[in-house]
Coordinates of C-alpha atoms in Angstrom, one line a residue:
Chain A
M1 CA -6.3 -32.9 -36.0
S2 CA -4.9 -35.3 -38.5
T3 CA -6.0 -33.5 -41.6
M4 CA -6.1 -29.9 -42.4
D5 CA -8.6 -28.0 -44.5
S6 CA -8.6 -24.4 -45.6
D7 CA -10.4 -23.1 -42.6
K8 CA -7.9 -24.5 -40.2
V9 CA -4.9 -23.2 -42.2
N10 CA -6.6 -19.8 -42.2
N11 CA -7.1 -19.8 -38.5
I12 CA -3.5 -20.8 -37.8
A13 CA -2.2 -18.2 -40.2
H14 CA -4.3 -15.6 -38.3
L15 CA -3.0 -16.7 -34.9
A16 CA 0.6 -16.5 -36.2
R17 CA -0.2 -13.2 -38.1
I18 CA 0.9 -14.5 -41.4
N19 CA -0.6 -13.1 -44.4
I20 CA -1.2 -15.9 -47.0
D21 CA -2.4 -16.0 -50.5
A22 CA -6.0 -17.4 -50.5
T23 CA -5.5 -19.3 -53.7
K24 CA -2.7 -21.2 -52.1
L25 CA -4.8 -22.4 -49.1
P26 CA -5.5 -26.0 -50.6
E27 CA -1.9 -26.5 -51.2
Y28 CA -0.9 -25.5 -47.7
A29 CA -3.7 -27.6 -46.3
N30 CA -2.3 -30.6 -48.3
S31 CA 1.3 -30.2 -47.3
L32 CA 0.4 -29.7 -43.7
S33 CA -1.8 -32.8 -43.7
N34 CA 1.1 -34.8 -45.1
I35 CA 3.3 -33.7 -42.2
L36 CA 0.5 -34.5 -39.7
H37 CA 0.2 -38.0 -41.3
L38 CA 3.9 -38.5 -40.8
V39 CA 3.5 -37.6 -37.1
Q40 CA 0.6 -40.0 -36.9
Q41 CA 2.8 -42.8 -38.2
M42 CA 5.3 -42.0 -35.4
D43 CA 2.4 -42.1 -32.9
S44 CA 2.0 -45.8 -33.5
L45 CA 5.5 -46.5 -32.0
D46 CA 5.5 -47.7 -28.4
T47 CA 7.0 -44.8 -26.4
E48 CA 5.9 -46.1 -22.9
G49 CA 8.5 -45.0 -20.4
V50 CA 10.3 -42.8 -22.8
T51 CA 10.9 -39.2 -21.5
P52 CA 9.8 -36.7 -24.2
M53 CA 12.7 -34.8 -25.5
A54 CA 12.7 -31.1 -24.7
H55 CA 15.8 -30.2 -26.5
P56 CA 18.1 -32.0 -29.0
L57 CA 21.1 -31.4 -26.8
D58 CA 21.5 -33.6 -23.8
V59 CA 22.7 -30.9 -21.4
M60 CA 21.0 -29.0 -18.7
Q61 CA 20.2 -25.3 -18.4
P62 CA 23.1 -23.3 -17.2
L63 CA 22.3 -20.6 -14.6
R64 CA 23.6 -17.1 -14.3
S65 CA 24.0 -15.2 -11.0
D66 CA 21.5 -12.4 -10.0
A67 CA 23.8 -9.5 -10.8
I68 CA 23.1 -6.5 -13.1
T69 CA 25.1 -6.8 -16.2
E70 CA 22.9 -4.9 -18.7
K71 CA 23.0 -1.2 -18.1
D72 CA 20.6 1.4 -19.6
F73 CA 20.4 0.9 -23.3
S74 CA 17.6 3.4 -23.9
A75 CA 19.7 5.8 -26.0
A76 CA 20.6 3.1 -28.5
L77 CA 17.1 1.5 -28.4
R78 CA 15.5 4.9 -29.2
K79 CA 17.2 5.0 -32.5
F80 CA 15.1 2.3 -34.0
A81 CA 11.9 3.2 -32.5
P82 CA 9.6 4.6 -35.2
R83 CA 7.8 6.8 -32.7
L84 CA 8.8 7.8 -29.2
E85 CA 7.0 10.1 -26.8
A86 CA 7.8 10.7 -23.1
D87 CA 10.4 7.9 -23.4
L88 CA 7.7 5.4 -24.4
F89 CA 7.6 3.6 -27.6
L90 CA 4.4 4.4 -29.5
V91 CA 2.4 1.9 -31.5
P92 CA -1.1 2.0 -33.0
Q93 CA -3.7 1.9 -30.3
V94 CA -4.7 -1.8 -29.7
I95 CA -8.0 -1.3 -27.7
E96 CA -10.7 1.1 -28.8
Chain B
M1 CA -32.2 -23.9 -4.9
E2 CA -29.1 -23.7 -2.8
W3 CA -25.9 -23.0 -4.7
E4 CA -22.3 -23.6 -3.9
A5 CA -19.5 -21.6 -5.2
V6 CA -16.3 -23.2 -6.4
I7 CA -13.2 -20.9 -6.5
G8 CA -9.6 -21.4 -7.5
L9 CA -7.0 -18.6 -7.5
E10 CA -4.0 -17.9 -9.8
V11 CA -1.6 -15.6 -8.2
H12 CA 1.4 -13.9 -9.9
A13 CA 4.0 -13.2 -7.4
Q14 CA 6.8 -11.0 -8.7
L15 CA 10.1 -12.5 -7.5
A16 CA 12.3 -10.1 -5.6
T17 CA 15.3 -10.6 -7.7
Q18 CA 17.8 -7.9 -8.7
T19 CA 17.7 -8.8 -12.3
K20 CA 15.2 -10.2 -14.9
I21 CA 14.6 -13.9 -15.2
F22 CA 16.5 -14.3 -18.5
S23 CA 18.7 -11.1 -18.6
G24 CA 21.0 -9.1 -16.5
A25 CA 18.8 -5.9 -16.7
A26 CA 17.7 -4.3 -13.4
T27 CA 14.2 -4.7 -12.0
A28 CA 13.9 -1.7 -9.7
Y29 CA 10.4 -0.3 -9.6
G30 CA 9.6 3.2 -10.8
A31 CA 12.7 3.7 -13.1
A32 CA 12.3 6.1 -16.0
P33 CA 10.5 4.3 -18.9
N34 CA 12.6 1.8 -21.1
T35 CA 15.8 2.3 -19.1
Q36 CA 15.7 -1.2 -17.7
A37 CA 15.0 -3.1 -20.9
C38 CA 17.9 -4.8 -22.6
A39 CA 18.1 -6.5 -25.9
V40 CA 16.9 -9.9 -24.4
D41 CA 13.9 -8.3 -22.8
L42 CA 13.0 -6.7 -26.1
G43 CA 13.4 -9.9 -28.1
L44 CA 15.9 -8.4 -30.5
P45 CA 17.2 -11.0 -33.1
G46 CA 20.1 -13.2 -32.1
V47 CA 19.7 -12.9 -28.3
L48 CA 19.7 -15.9 -26.0
P49 CA 17.9 -16.1 -22.6
V50 CA 19.9 -17.4 -19.7
L51 CA 18.0 -18.4 -16.5
N52 CA 18.6 -16.5 -13.3
A53 CA 19.8 -18.8 -10.6
E54 CA 18.0 -16.9 -7.9
C55 CA 14.6 -17.6 -9.5
V56 CA 15.2 -21.3 -9.2
R57 CA 16.3 -20.9 -5.6
M58 CA 13.2 -18.9 -4.8
A59 CA 10.9 -21.4 -6.5
I60 CA 12.5 -24.2 -4.4
K61 CA 12.0 -22.1 -1.2
F62 CA 8.3 -21.8 -2.1
G63 CA 8.1 -25.5 -2.9
L64 CA 9.5 -26.5 0.4
S65 CA 7.2 -24.2 2.4
T66 CA 4.1 -25.7 0.7
Q67 CA 5.2 -29.4 1.0
S68 CA 5.2 -29.5 -2.8
T69 CA 7.1 -31.7 -5.1
I70 CA 10.1 -30.0 -6.6
A71 CA 10.6 -31.1 -10.1
P72 CA 14.0 -32.7 -10.7
R73 CA 13.5 -31.7 -14.4
S74 CA 11.3 -28.8 -15.6
I75 CA 10.9 -27.3 -19.0
F76 CA 10.3 -23.8 -20.3
A77 CA 7.7 -23.4 -23.0
R78 CA 6.7 -20.6 -25.3
K79 CA 3.1 -19.2 -24.9
N80 CA 2.4 -17.6 -28.1
Y81 CA 0.2 -14.5 -28.5
F82 CA 0.4 -11.1 -30.1
Y83 CA 0.3 -7.9 -28.1
P84 CA 2.4 -4.9 -28.3
D85 CA 3.7 -5.2 -24.8
L86 CA 5.1 -8.7 -25.5
P87 CA 7.8 -7.9 -28.1
K88 CA 8.9 -11.5 -28.8
G89 CA 5.3 -12.6 -29.8
Y90 CA 5.5 -15.2 -27.0
Q91 CA 6.0 -15.3 -23.3
I92 CA 8.5 -17.8 -21.9
S93 CA 6.6 -19.7 -19.3
Q94 CA 6.3 -23.4 -18.1
Y95 CA 3.4 -25.6 -19.2
E96 CA 3.5 -29.3 -18.9
H97 CA 6.5 -29.5 -16.6
P98 CA 6.3 -26.8 -13.9
I99 CA 9.2 -26.4 -11.5
V100 CA 6.9 -27.0 -8.4
Y101 CA 3.6 -28.9 -8.1
N102 CA 1.2 -30.8 -5.8
G103 CA 1.5 -28.9 -2.5
Y104 CA -0.9 -27.2 -0.1
L105 CA -1.3 -24.4 2.3
D106 CA -3.3 -24.5 5.6
V107 CA -5.4 -21.4 6.0
L108 CA -7.0 -20.1 9.2
L109 CA -10.5 -19.1 8.5
E110 CA -12.6 -16.5 10.4
D111 CA -14.4 -19.2 12.4
D112 CA -11.0 -20.4 13.8
T113 CA -11.0 -23.5 11.7
L114 CA -8.1 -24.6 9.5
K115 CA -8.7 -25.3 5.8
R116 CA -6.2 -27.1 3.6
V117 CA -6.0 -25.5 0.2
G118 CA -4.3 -27.5 -2.5
I119 CA -1.6 -25.9 -4.6
T120 CA -1.8 -27.5 -8.1
R121 CA 1.5 -26.0 -9.3
A122 CA 3.8 -23.0 -9.2
H123 CA 5.7 -22.2 -12.4
L124 CA 8.3 -19.6 -13.4
E125 CA 7.7 -17.2 -16.2
E126 CA 8.4 -13.8 -17.5
D127 CA 6.2 -10.7 -17.2
A128 CA 5.2 -8.5 -20.1
G129 CA 5.8 -4.8 -20.6
K130 CA 3.3 -2.1 -19.6
S131 CA 0.8 -0.5 -22.1
L132 CA -0.4 2.9 -21.5
H133 CA -3.6 3.5 -23.4
E134 CA -4.8 6.8 -22.0
S135 CA -2.2 9.4 -22.6
F136 CA -1.8 9.3 -26.5
Y137 CA -4.4 10.0 -29.2
N138 CA -5.0 6.8 -31.2
M139 CA -1.7 5.4 -29.9
T140 CA -0.5 3.1 -27.1
G141 CA 2.7 4.0 -25.2
L142 CA 4.9 1.1 -24.2
D143 CA 7.3 0.8 -21.3
F144 CA 9.3 -2.4 -21.4
N145 CA 11.0 -2.0 -17.9
R146 CA 8.8 -4.8 -16.6
A147 CA 9.3 -7.0 -19.6
G148 CA 11.2 -10.1 -18.5
T149 CA 10.7 -9.6 -14.8
A150 CA 10.5 -12.9 -13.0
L151 CA 7.1 -14.2 -11.9
L152 CA 6.1 -17.2 -9.9
E153 CA 2.5 -18.2 -11.0
I154 CA 0.9 -20.1 -8.1
V155 CA -2.2 -22.0 -9.0
S156 CA -4.5 -23.3 -6.4
E157 CA -6.9 -26.2 -6.6
P158 CA -10.6 -25.2 -6.8
D159 CA -10.9 -25.8 -3.1
L160 CA -12.3 -22.5 -2.0
R161 CA -16.0 -22.1 -1.4
S162 CA -16.6 -18.4 -0.7
A163 CA -15.1 -15.0 -1.3
K164 CA -14.1 -14.9 2.3
E165 CA -12.2 -18.2 2.1
A166 CA -10.5 -17.0 -1.0
V167 CA -9.3 -13.8 0.7
A168 CA -8.1 -15.8 3.7
Y169 CA -6.1 -18.0 1.4
L170 CA -4.7 -15.0 -0.5
K171 CA -3.7 -13.3 2.7
A172 CA -1.9 -16.5 4.0
L173 CA -0.1 -16.9 0.6
H174 CA 0.9 -13.2 0.8
A175 CA 2.2 -13.7 4.3
L176 CA 4.2 -16.7 3.1
V177 CA 5.8 -15.2 0.1
T178 CA 6.8 -12.1 1.9
C179 CA 8.2 -14.1 4.9
L180 CA 10.2 -16.3 2.5
N181 CA 11.6 -13.0 1.1
I182 CA 10.8 -14.1 -2.5
C183 CA 8.2 -11.3 -3.2
D184 CA 7.8 -7.9 -1.8
G185 CA 4.1 -8.4 -1.8
N186 CA 3.4 -4.8 -2.9
M187 CA -0.1 -5.1 -4.4
Q188 CA -0.3 -1.5 -5.6
E189 CA 2.8 -1.8 -7.7
G190 CA 1.5 -5.2 -9.1
S191 CA 4.1 -7.3 -7.3
F192 CA 1.3 -9.7 -6.1
R193 CA -1.6 -10.1 -8.5
C194 CA -4.6 -12.3 -8.5
D195 CA -7.0 -13.9 -11.1
A196 CA -10.0 -15.6 -9.7
N197 CA -11.6 -18.6 -11.4
V198 CA -15.2 -18.9 -10.2
S199 CA -18.1 -21.3 -10.9
V200 CA -21.3 -22.2 -9.1
R201 CA -23.1 -25.5 -8.9
P202 CA -26.2 -26.9 -7.0
K203 CA -25.1 -27.9 -3.5
G204 CA -24.5 -31.6 -3.4
E205 CA -23.5 -31.7 -7.1
S206 CA -20.0 -33.2 -7.6
R207 CA -19.6 -32.1 -11.3
L208 CA -18.1 -28.6 -11.7
G209 CA -20.1 -25.7 -13.3
T210 CA -18.7 -23.7 -16.2
R211 CA -16.1 -21.2 -14.8
T212 CA -15.1 -17.6 -15.6
E213 CA -11.8 -16.1 -15.0
T214 CA -11.7 -12.7 -13.5
K215 CA -8.5 -10.7 -14.1
N216 CA -7.0 -7.6 -12.7
V217 CA -7.9 -7.8 -9.0
N218 CA -5.3 -6.1 -7.2
S219 CA -6.3 -5.8 -3.5
F220 CA -7.8 -8.1 -0.9
R221 CA -10.9 -6.1 -0.8
F222 CA -11.4 -6.1 -4.5
V223 CA -10.9 -9.9 -4.7
E224 CA -13.7 -10.4 -2.2
R225 CA -15.9 -8.0 -4.2
A226 CA -15.1 -9.4 -7.6
I227 CA -15.8 -13.0 -6.5
N228 CA -19.1 -12.1 -4.7
Y229 CA -20.2 -10.2 -7.8
E230 CA -19.4 -13.1 -10.0
I231 CA -21.1 -15.7 -7.8
E232 CA -24.3 -13.5 -7.7
R233 CA -24.2 -12.9 -11.5
Q234 CA -23.8 -16.6 -12.3
I235 CA -26.6 -17.7 -9.9
Q236 CA -28.9 -15.2 -11.4
I237 CA -28.1 -16.4 -15.0
L238 CA -28.6 -20.1 -14.0
E239 CA -31.8 -19.5 -12.1
S240 CA -33.4 -17.7 -15.0
G241 CA -32.6 -20.7 -17.1
G242 CA -29.5 -19.4 -18.9
S243 CA -26.1 -20.8 -19.1
I244 CA -22.7 -19.5 -18.2
R245 CA -20.2 -18.7 -21.0
Q246 CA -16.6 -19.7 -20.3
E247 CA -14.8 -16.5 -20.6
T248 CA -12.3 -14.0 -19.3
R249 CA -13.7 -11.1 -17.3
L250 CA -12.2 -7.9 -16.0
F251 CA -13.0 -6.4 -12.6
D252 CA -14.0 -2.7 -12.6
S253 CA -13.4 -1.5 -9.1
V254 CA -15.2 1.8 -9.7
K255 CA -18.4 0.3 -11.0
N256 CA -17.9 -2.7 -8.6
E257 CA -18.6 -5.3 -11.3
T258 CA -17.0 -7.7 -13.7
R259 CA -17.4 -7.6 -17.4
P260 CA -16.2 -9.7 -20.3
M261 CA -13.0 -8.7 -21.9
R262 CA -13.4 -7.6 -25.5
S263 CA -12.5 -10.4 -27.9
K264 CA -9.6 -8.5 -29.2
E265 CA -7.9 -8.7 -25.8
E266 CA -8.5 -12.4 -25.7
A267 CA -6.2 -15.1 -27.1
N268 CA -7.5 -18.7 -26.8
D269 CA -5.0 -20.7 -28.6
Y270 CA -1.5 -20.1 -27.2
R271 CA 0.2 -23.0 -29.2
Y272 CA 2.6 -23.8 -26.3
F273 CA 5.7 -25.7 -27.3
P274 CA 9.1 -26.2 -25.5
D275 CA 11.3 -23.2 -25.9
P276 CA 14.3 -24.3 -28.1
D277 CA 16.4 -21.5 -26.6
L278 CA 16.3 -23.0 -23.1
L279 CA 17.4 -26.4 -21.8
P280 CA 15.7 -28.5 -19.3
V281 CA 16.2 -27.1 -15.7
M282 CA 17.7 -29.8 -13.5
I283 CA 17.5 -29.6 -9.7
Q284 CA 19.5 -32.0 -7.6
Q285 CA 18.6 -33.1 -4.1
E286 CA 21.7 -31.4 -2.9
Q287 CA 20.5 -28.1 -4.0
I288 CA 17.1 -28.6 -2.3
D289 CA 18.9 -29.5 0.9
Q290 CA 21.0 -26.3 0.7
V291 CA 17.9 -24.1 0.3
R292 CA 16.2 -25.9 3.2
E293 CA 19.0 -24.7 5.5
T294 CA 18.1 -21.1 4.6
M295 CA 14.4 -21.4 5.4
P296 CA 13.1 -18.7 7.8
E297 CA 10.6 -19.2 10.5
L298 CA 7.4 -19.6 8.5
P299 CA 4.2 -17.7 9.3
W300 CA 2.4 -20.6 10.9
E301 CA 5.5 -21.5 13.0
K302 CA 5.7 -18.0 14.2
Q303 CA 1.9 -18.0 14.9
Q304 CA 2.4 -21.0 17.2
R305 CA 5.4 -19.4 18.9
F306 CA 3.4 -16.3 19.5
Q307 CA 0.6 -18.3 21.0
Q308 CA 2.9 -20.3 23.2
S309 CA 5.5 -17.7 24.3
Y310 CA 3.2 -14.7 24.5
G311 CA -0.1 -16.3 25.5
L312 CA -1.9 -14.7 22.6
S313 CA -5.1 -16.2 21.0
R314 CA -4.7 -18.0 17.7
Y315 CA -6.7 -15.1 16.1
D316 CA -4.3 -12.4 17.4
A317 CA -1.2 -14.5 16.7
N318 CA -2.5 -14.9 13.1
V319 CA -3.0 -11.2 12.5
L320 CA 0.4 -10.2 14.0
T321 CA 2.2 -12.7 11.8
S322 CA 0.5 -11.8 8.6
S323 CA 3.7 -10.0 7.5
Q324 CA 7.3 -10.1 8.5
A325 CA 7.2 -6.2 9.0
L326 CA 4.2 -6.4 11.3
S327 CA 5.5 -9.3 13.4
D328 CA 9.0 -7.5 13.7
Y329 CA 7.1 -4.4 14.8
Y330 CA 5.3 -6.3 17.5
E331 CA 8.3 -8.2 18.8
I332 CA 10.6 -5.1 18.9
T333 CA 7.8 -3.1 20.8
L334 CA 7.2 -6.0 23.2
Q335 CA 10.9 -6.5 23.9
H336 CA 11.4 -2.8 24.7
A337 CA 8.1 -2.1 26.5
G338 CA 9.0 -4.8 29.0
G339 CA 6.4 -7.5 29.1
D340 CA 2.6 -7.4 28.8
A341 CA 2.2 -9.2 25.5
K342 CA -1.5 -8.6 25.4
L343 CA -1.3 -4.8 25.9
V344 CA 1.2 -4.6 23.1
A345 CA -0.9 -6.8 20.8
N346 CA -4.0 -4.6 21.5
W347 CA -2.1 -1.4 20.7
V348 CA -0.5 -2.8 17.5
M349 CA -3.8 -4.3 16.3
G350 CA -5.9 -1.4 17.6
D351 CA -4.6 2.2 17.5
V352 CA -1.5 1.5 15.3
S353 CA -3.5 -0.5 12.7
A354 CA -6.5 2.0 12.7
F355 CA -4.1 4.9 12.0
L356 CA -2.3 3.1 9.3
N357 CA -5.7 2.2 7.6
K358 CA -6.9 5.8 8.0
H359 CA -3.9 7.2 6.3
G360 CA -3.4 4.4 3.8
L361 CA 0.1 3.5 5.0
S362 CA 1.7 0.1 5.6
I363 CA 3.4 -0.9 8.8
E364 CA 6.8 -0.2 7.2
E365 CA 5.7 3.5 6.8
C366 CA 4.4 4.0 10.3
P367 CA 5.6 7.3 11.6
V368 CA 5.7 6.0 15.2
T369 CA 8.4 3.4 15.3
A370 CA 8.3 0.3 17.4
L371 CA 10.8 1.8 19.8
Q372 CA 8.7 5.0 20.2
L373 CA 5.6 2.9 20.8
A374 CA 7.5 0.8 23.4
K375 CA 8.4 3.9 25.3
L376 CA 4.8 5.0 25.2
L377 CA 3.6 1.7 26.6
Q378 CA 6.3 1.8 29.3
R379 CA 4.8 5.0 30.6
I380 CA 1.4 3.2 30.9
L381 CA 3.0 0.2 32.7
D382 CA 4.9 2.4 35.1
N383 CA 1.7 4.5 35.9
T384 CA 3.1 7.8 34.5
I385 CA 0.0 8.1 32.2
S386 CA -3.3 6.3 31.8
G387 CA -4.2 4.3 28.7
K388 CA -6.6 7.2 27.7
I389 CA -3.9 9.8 27.8
A390 CA -1.6 7.4 25.9
K391 CA -4.1 7.5 23.0
T392 CA -3.9 11.2 22.7
L393 CA -0.1 11.1 23.0
F394 CA 0.0 8.4 20.3
E395 CA -1.8 10.9 18.0
A396 CA 0.7 13.7 18.8
M397 CA 3.6 11.3 18.2
W398 CA 2.0 10.3 14.8
A399 CA 1.9 13.9 13.9
G400 CA 5.7 14.2 14.8
E401 CA 5.2 16.5 17.8
G402 CA 8.0 14.8 19.7
D403 CA 9.0 11.8 21.8
V404 CA 6.8 10.5 24.7
D405 CA 8.6 12.0 27.6
T406 CA 9.0 15.5 26.0
L407 CA 5.3 15.4 25.3
I408 CA 4.3 14.4 28.8
E409 CA 6.4 17.2 30.1
K410 CA 5.3 19.7 27.7
K411 CA 1.5 19.0 27.9
G412 CA 1.6 18.4 31.7
L413 CA 0.1 15.1 31.2
K414 CA 1.9 13.3 34.1
Q415 CA -0.6 11.1 35.8
V416 CA -1.6 12.4 39.3
T417 CA -0.9 9.5 41.7
D418 CA -0.7 11.7 44.9
N419 CA -3.5 10.6 47.2
Q420 CA -3.8 13.9 48.9
A421 CA -4.1 15.7 45.5
I422 CA -6.9 13.3 44.3
L423 CA -8.6 13.4 47.7
A424 CA -8.8 17.2 47.5
I425 CA -10.5 17.0 44.1
I426 CA -12.9 14.4 45.3
Q427 CA -14.0 16.5 48.2
Q428 CA -14.6 19.4 45.9
V429 CA -16.7 17.3 43.7
I430 CA -18.8 15.9 46.5
Q431 CA -19.4 19.4 47.8
E432 CA -20.6 20.5 44.3
S433 CA -23.0 17.7 44.0
P434 CA -25.3 17.4 47.1
Q435 CA -28.2 16.1 45.2
Q436 CA -26.2 13.3 43.5
L437 CA -24.6 12.4 46.9
A438 CA -27.9 12.1 48.5
D439 CA -29.3 9.9 45.7
Y440 CA -26.2 7.7 45.8
Q441 CA -26.4 7.2 49.5
A442 CA -30.1 6.5 49.1
G443 CA -29.1 3.5 46.9
K444 CA -28.6 4.8 43.4
E445 CA -25.3 3.1 43.0
R446 CA -24.8 3.7 39.3
L447 CA -24.2 7.4 40.2
F448 CA -20.7 6.3 41.1
G449 CA -19.9 6.7 37.5
Y450 CA -20.9 10.3 37.6
F451 CA -18.5 11.1 40.4
V452 CA -15.7 9.2 38.6
G453 CA -16.4 11.2 35.6
Q454 CA -16.4 14.6 37.5
V455 CA -13.0 13.8 39.1
M456 CA -11.5 12.7 35.9
Q457 CA -12.8 15.9 34.2
K458 CA -11.4 18.2 36.9
T459 CA -7.9 16.4 36.5
Q460 CA -8.2 16.5 32.7
G461 CA -7.9 12.7 32.8
K462 CA -4.6 12.7 34.5
A463 CA -5.7 11.0 37.8
N464 CA -4.8 7.4 38.1
P465 CA -8.3 5.6 37.5
Q466 CA -7.7 2.8 40.0
Q467 CA -6.8 5.3 42.8
V468 CA -9.8 7.5 42.0
N469 CA -12.1 4.4 42.2
D470 CA -10.6 3.4 45.6
L471 CA -10.5 6.8 47.1
L472 CA -14.0 7.7 45.9
K473 CA -15.6 4.6 47.2
K474 CA -14.2 5.4 50.7
A475 CA -15.3 9.0 50.5
L476 CA -18.8 8.3 49.4
S477 CA -19.4 5.6 52.0
K478 CA -18.6 8.0 54.8

């Protein structure tokens, strides 16, 4: 996937649920293609034996102990729920 | 044409932690909706996940028990898709660098052979919330209590060749995770869930056929049925010249069939990438050694001990070690009944299991405790009651009518072992059956059973069967 066309941009926008202006599709395709070309250039470097970076900080994941620290927040959370019924958050039905 | 099924299972084992994988919210099952979902679980802006140390320890435990490689460095990744019960828009999972990989589990099959099933990987991830589609008109209700609960997804190699093998593997895995105490194994509550990848190919072919993934199979019985259905369906399509579509299917336990998920429920492109909120998880050898010290006796080790110490068959030992609770029940009963490992095994695998099945209960919920069963078996062993009477007493104990000795007393079930008393009844039976006596003495030996039956009937089953046999033989040969 070294170049992008309008169809690919459309597909990615759909997966990311981003609403984009159809007239701007060629422009996005072009910018994204440029980024991919840059990545392609980096691909030509010899990275044999180099561990892929998973995080810019060279530290390891701290762990927390398995103890309950977060108590019931439901009263606070309820306040920003648009609709609530039987303590459940309601959203438009996702399956027909 | 002869076909061969190729099956691999993905199991989601909910880790038995007190709190979520990335937050300090509680995980207790059955709490009121949305009372155990904190800001991290809901993915509110500005929150940061912090990994639960217990999840790492449990993954190491699983890795050690399956001879897997435990990754010195593993990475959390975001799996992106949109669904209302996934508030962040991504699930934190592991993709390229799982915490555990490349292990195996030896599984005892029905024909008493061992099959080695490869474990490709086991990775840590968070669970989603629960969607309730039924109760609201045009709306979906969301409960986020489950969101962020820790899961260990255990992926097998496609080493399984039949639905029966798949179930045997699943049971062995279930026995393992419950024994390790890393998962409560409750399938009804969704603590142990299974997706089945199934394909078929002509026997002898080495290339794999196109596979389907069946989701939502939440009991051993359903796994077997779903896989068998899927194998038959694929063979029928291929034999009539069609081809299999790679897709995700759902098992419908009511209609007993699998059907494709609607495209809306499907998301094919998850766009995984390393989660920038989480750092690499590093595991030192020292930590692995510490966990190794806490390993319990594993199911197959216990199975061998049951065979060697109690003289049980491999099959019996395998059944009795299928869960920690069951093996505990067996061993406590045996210890208190005083010997006779086979008698106890027969009871636990026979009457106890049959009653549990009939009432849909697990061994933990058995109303007759191990100690109560032990007392009942003691009364068989000391000849107070016969095995047959014991069965009716077990039923009464199950119904909560009282303990063994009280019941024996109350129902007057004490076994008659007095020779004179039994002889008197035998004489009575012989007198009442002149024709049978003549026939028997003329050589119709199978009438012996008739006499035994009559004596047992008159004593309401309370006479000691061995004594009846001996005394009756003597009396009839006079």
